[in-house]
Amino acid sequence: MSAQHEGGRAGIHHVLILGAGYAGLSAAVQLAARVKRSEDVRITLVSAQERFTERLRLHMTATGQQLADLRIPDLLGNTGVQFVQGWVTAVDAGARTVRVDDDRDLPYDTLVYGLGSVADTTAVPGAEARAYCLNSAQDAEAMADRLRGLGSGTVVVCGSGLTGVESAAEIAEQRPELNVVLLGRQEPGAAMNAKARAYLQAALDRLGVQVRSDVEVARVLPGAVELVGGESVAADVVAWTSGTRGSPLAAAAGLAVDEHDRVVTDTALRSVSHPEVHAVGDAASIRQGYGVMHGTCQGGMPTGVHAALSIFRTLHGKQPKSFRFGYYHTPVSLGRHDAVVQFTRPDDSPRRIHLTGRFAARYKETVTASPWPTFGRMKKMPASGAFWPRGGRFTRIVREAR
């Protein structure tokens, strides 16, 4: 194994992973299982929180439901990965260091950038100051506190994508005394087939969610949301789930980013401007044959695993392989005992088959819990985490085939 590339340190190859979400944790566990405590490779995982954030369940946290207390050091177990708790405040791509909590510099030879994404509240005046987001457990808990103190009133959810739908349904089910309004440019479930979309919309109607499509928010005001066109919608609480953006740290470090501040990668998930940096999950702009991947857990974990495989191959003097991923489903919770699961083609277009009702809810719960047994298998058998749908012709990039 070649533990040191040009610019390496004292014969030890330092792999630094930023962000311990689904993608970052997958990268850490997979790489650690493959290097097997090699004396010349050290892996460090940095996260602002010791507790793992189940982003798939933050709509539950926002309604005051208690989730499992999952600690990152416990999830890492005896892998040999060093865990550092702290906020990443700067990346120096030239010096290959990362500043943590403004008072500590961590060196790296290879960096895995997985700082995720947050709701984009910058485009609409008042959203950042007045709306609640589901970016973190702390944000979701703050929203739960606000809802807990609301005896009656109206909650407006801005954004009719999957996060918005799940949030609106959860609030309506847990707090039936509240009026819940879902606003969005598109109708909920727009990417589903007609029957699945109709089921989703009927479920929202049954829960009492008032859905308004073909509308756009112009401003978030004290006690109201103003729509483009001037109409005002009363709101005691505003939840913002429309659009996402990455951390500004990548752009500040000089890494090539897209219009959403995601790191632009090559086919092996390396930064196109800094090949010693791999980007994973929501923090990465990853092009496939069908376009740029959108951030989901089903795609996030494979990116983390593939980054680990690419680093492992590079350490052994081999060329990393191209990453290819095809979608296979879209599960959407509609409260605790109802859901719709749309099965998809690799390009995320809907197939005819879908699940609804309690069976779909059990399916969604199984999917949500699937990372934990997957991490356990990876620790024992690294290859067990290396399989996912490659997508066939849907993910093939034309220039690769030349």
CSV table of N, CA, C and O in Angstrom, one decimal, residues 348-389:
chain,number,residue,atom,x,y,z
A,348,ASP,N,-35.4,8.0,-12.0
A,348,ASP,CA,-36.3,8.5,-11.0
A,348,ASP,C,-37.7,8.8,-11.6
A,348,ASP,O,-38.6,9.4,-10.9
A,349,SER,N,-37.9,8.4,-12.8
A,349,SER,CA,-39.3,8.5,-13.4
A,349,SER,C,-40.2,7.4,-12.9
A,349,SER,O,-39.6,6.3,-12.5
A,350,PRO,N,-41.5,7.6,-12.7
A,350,PRO,CA,-42.3,6.6,-12.0
A,350,PRO,C,-42.6,5.4,-12.8
A,350,PRO,O,-42.9,5.5,-14.0
A,351,ARG,N,-42.6,4.2,-12.2
A,351,ARG,CA,-43.1,3.0,-12.8
A,351,ARG,C,-44.6,2.9,-12.4
A,351,ARG,O,-45.1,3.7,-11.7
A,352,ARG,N,-45.2,1.9,-13.0
A,352,ARG,CA,-46.6,1.7,-12.7
A,352,ARG,C,-46.9,1.2,-11.3
A,352,ARG,O,-47.9,1.5,-10.7
A,353,ILE,N,-45.9,0.4,-10.7
A,353,ILE,CA,-46.1,-0.2,-9.4
A,353,ILE,C,-45.9,0.8,-8.3
A,353,ILE,O,-45.0,1.6,-8.3
A,354,HIS,N,-46.8,0.7,-7.3
A,354,HIS,CA,-46.6,1.5,-6.1
A,354,HIS,C,-47.3,0.8,-4.9
A,354,HIS,O,-48.1,-0.1,-5.1
A,355,LEU,N,-47.0,1.2,-3.7
A,355,LEU,CA,-47.6,0.6,-2.5
A,355,LEU,C,-48.3,1.8,-1.8
A,355,LEU,O,-47.8,2.9,-1.8
A,356,THR,N,-49.3,1.4,-1.0
A,356,THR,CA,-50.1,2.4,-0.2
A,356,THR,C,-50.5,1.8,1.1
A,356,THR,O,-50.4,0.6,1.3
A,357,GLY,N,-50.9,2.7,2.0
A,357,GLY,CA,-51.5,2.3,3.3
A,357,GLY,C,-50.5,1.7,4.3
A,357,GLY,O,-49.3,2.1,4.3
A,358,ARG,N,-50.9,0.9,5.2
A,358,ARG,CA,-50.1,0.4,6.3
A,358,ARG,C,-48.9,-0.4,5.8
A,358,ARG,O,-47.8,-0.4,6.4
A,359,PHE,N,-49.1,-1.2,4.7
A,359,PHE,CA,-48.0,-2.0,4.1
A,359,PHE,C,-46.9,-1.0,3.7
A,359,PHE,O,-45.7,-1.3,3.9
A,360,ALA,N,-47.3,0.0,3.0
A,360,ALA,CA,-46.3,1.0,2.6
A,360,ALA,C,-45.6,1.7,3.7
A,360,ALA,O,-44.4,2.0,3.7
A,361,ALA,N,-46.4,1.9,4.8
A,361,ALA,CA,-45.8,2.5,6.0
A,361,ALA,C,-44.7,1.6,6.6
A,361,ALA,O,-43.7,2.0,7.1
A,362,ARG,N,-45.0,0.3,6.6
A,362,ARG,CA,-44.0,-0.7,7.2
A,362,ARG,C,-42.8,-0.7,6.3
A,362,ARG,O,-41.7,-0.8,6.7
A,363,TYR,N,-43.0,-0.6,5.0
A,363,TYR,CA,-41.9,-0.6,4.0
A,363,TYR,C,-41.1,0.6,4.3
A,363,TYR,O,-39.8,0.5,4.3
A,364,LYS,N,-41.7,1.8,4.4
A,364,LYS,CA,-40.9,3.0,4.7
A,364,LYS,C,-40.1,2.9,6.0
A,364,LYS,O,-39.0,3.3,6.1
A,365,GLU,N,-40.7,2.3,7.0
A,365,GLU,CA,-40.0,2.1,8.3
A,365,GLU,C,-38.8,1.2,8.1
A,365,GLU,O,-37.8,1.5,8.7
A,366,THR,N,-39.0,0.2,7.4
A,366,THR,CA,-37.9,-0.7,7.1
A,366,THR,C,-36.7,0.0,6.4
A,366,THR,O,-35.5,-0.2,6.7
A,367,VAL,N,-37.1,0.8,5.4
A,367,VAL,CA,-36.1,1.5,4.7
A,367,VAL,C,-35.4,2.5,5.6
A,367,VAL,O,-34.1,2.7,5.5
A,368,THR,N,-36.1,3.2,6.4
A,368,THR,CA,-35.6,4.2,7.3
A,368,THR,C,-34.6,3.6,8.3
A,368,THR,O,-33.6,4.2,8.7
A,369,ALA,N,-34.9,2.4,8.7
A,369,ALA,CA,-34.0,1.7,9.7
A,369,ALA,C,-32.8,0.9,9.1
A,369,ALA,O,-32.0,0.4,9.8
A,370,SER,N,-32.8,0.8,7.7
A,370,SER,CA,-31.9,0.0,7.0
A,370,SER,C,-30.4,0.4,7.2
A,370,SER,O,-29.5,-0.5,7.1
A,371,PRO,N,-30.0,1.6,7.4
A,371,PRO,CA,-28.6,2.0,7.5
A,371,PRO,C,-27.9,1.2,8.6
A,371,PRO,O,-26.7,0.8,8.5
A,372,TRP,N,-28.6,0.9,9.8
A,372,TRP,CA,-27.9,0.4,10.9
A,372,TRP,C,-27.4,-1.1,10.7
A,372,TRP,O,-26.3,-1.4,10.9
A,373,PRO,N,-28.3,-2.0,10.2
A,373,PRO,CA,-27.8,-3.3,9.9
A,373,PRO,C,-26.7,-3.3,8.7
A,373,PRO,O,-25.8,-4.1,8.7
A,374,THR,N,-26.9,-2.3,7.8
A,374,THR,CA,-25.9,-2.2,6.7
A,374,THR,C,-24.5,-1.8,7.3
A,374,THR,O,-23.5,-2.4,6.9
A,375,PHE,N,-24.5,-0.8,8.2
A,375,PHE,CA,-23.2,-0.5,8.8
A,375,PHE,C,-22.6,-1.7,9.5
A,375,PHE,O,-21.4,-1.9,9.5
A,376,GLY,N,-23.4,-2.4,10.2
A,376,GLY,CA,-22.9,-3.6,10.9
A,376,GLY,C,-22.3,-4.6,10.0
A,376,GLY,O,-21.3,-5.2,10.3
A,377,ARG,N,-23.0,-4.9,8.9
A,377,ARG,CA,-22.5,-5.8,7.9
A,377,ARG,C,-21.1,-5.4,7.3
A,377,ARG,O,-20.2,-6.1,7.1
A,378,MET,N,-21.1,-4.0,7.0
A,378,MET,CA,-19.9,-3.5,6.4
A,378,MET,C,-18.6,-3.7,7.3
A,378,MET,O,-17.5,-3.9,6.9
A,379,LYS,N,-18.8,-3.6,8.6
A,379,LYS,CA,-17.7,-3.7,9.6
A,379,LYS,C,-17.2,-5.1,9.5
A,379,LYS,O,-15.9,-5.3,9.7
A,380,LYS,N,-18.0,-6.1,9.3
A,380,LYS,CA,-17.6,-7.5,9.2
A,380,LYS,C,-17.2,-7.9,7.8
A,380,LYS,O,-16.2,-8.6,7.6
A,381,MET,N,-17.9,-7.5,6.8
A,381,MET,CA,-17.7,-7.8,5.4
A,381,MET,C,-17.8,-6.6,4.6
A,381,MET,O,-18.9,-6.2,4.2
A,382,PRO,N,-16.7,-5.9,4.3
A,382,PRO,CA,-16.8,-4.6,3.6
A,382,PRO,C,-17.6,-4.7,2.3
A,382,PRO,O,-18.3,-3.7,2.0
A,383,ALA,N,-17.5,-5.8,1.6
A,383,ALA,CA,-18.1,-5.8,0.3
A,383,ALA,C,-19.6,-5.8,0.4
A,383,ALA,O,-20.4,-5.5,-0.6
A,384,SER,N,-20.2,-6.1,1.6
A,384,SER,CA,-21.6,-6.1,1.8
A,384,SER,C,-22.3,-4.8,1.6
A,384,SER,O,-23.5,-4.7,1.5
A,385,GLY,N,-21.5,-3.7,1.8
A,385,GLY,CA,-22.0,-2.4,1.6
A,385,GLY,C,-21.8,-1.8,0.2
A,385,GLY,O,-22.0,-0.6,0.0
A,386,ALA,N,-21.2,-2.6,-0.7
A,386,ALA,CA,-20.8,-2.1,-2.0
A,386,ALA,C,-21.8,-2.3,-3.1
A,386,ALA,O,-21.4,-2.2,-4.3
A,387,PHE,N,-23.0,-2.7,-2.8
A,387,PHE,CA,-23.9,-3.1,-3.9
A,387,PHE,C,-25.1,-2.1,-3.8
A,387,PHE,O,-25.7,-1.9,-2.8
A,388,TRP,N,-25.4,-1.6,-5.0
A,388,TRP,CA,-26.6,-0.7,-5.2
A,388,TRP,C,-26.9,-0.7,-6.7
A,388,TRP,O,-26.1,-1.1,-7.5
A,389,PRO,N,-28.1,-0.3,-7.1
A,389,PRO,CA,-28.5,-0.4,-8.5
A,389,PRO,C,-27.6,0.6,-9.3
A,389,PRO,O,-27.5,1.8,-9.0
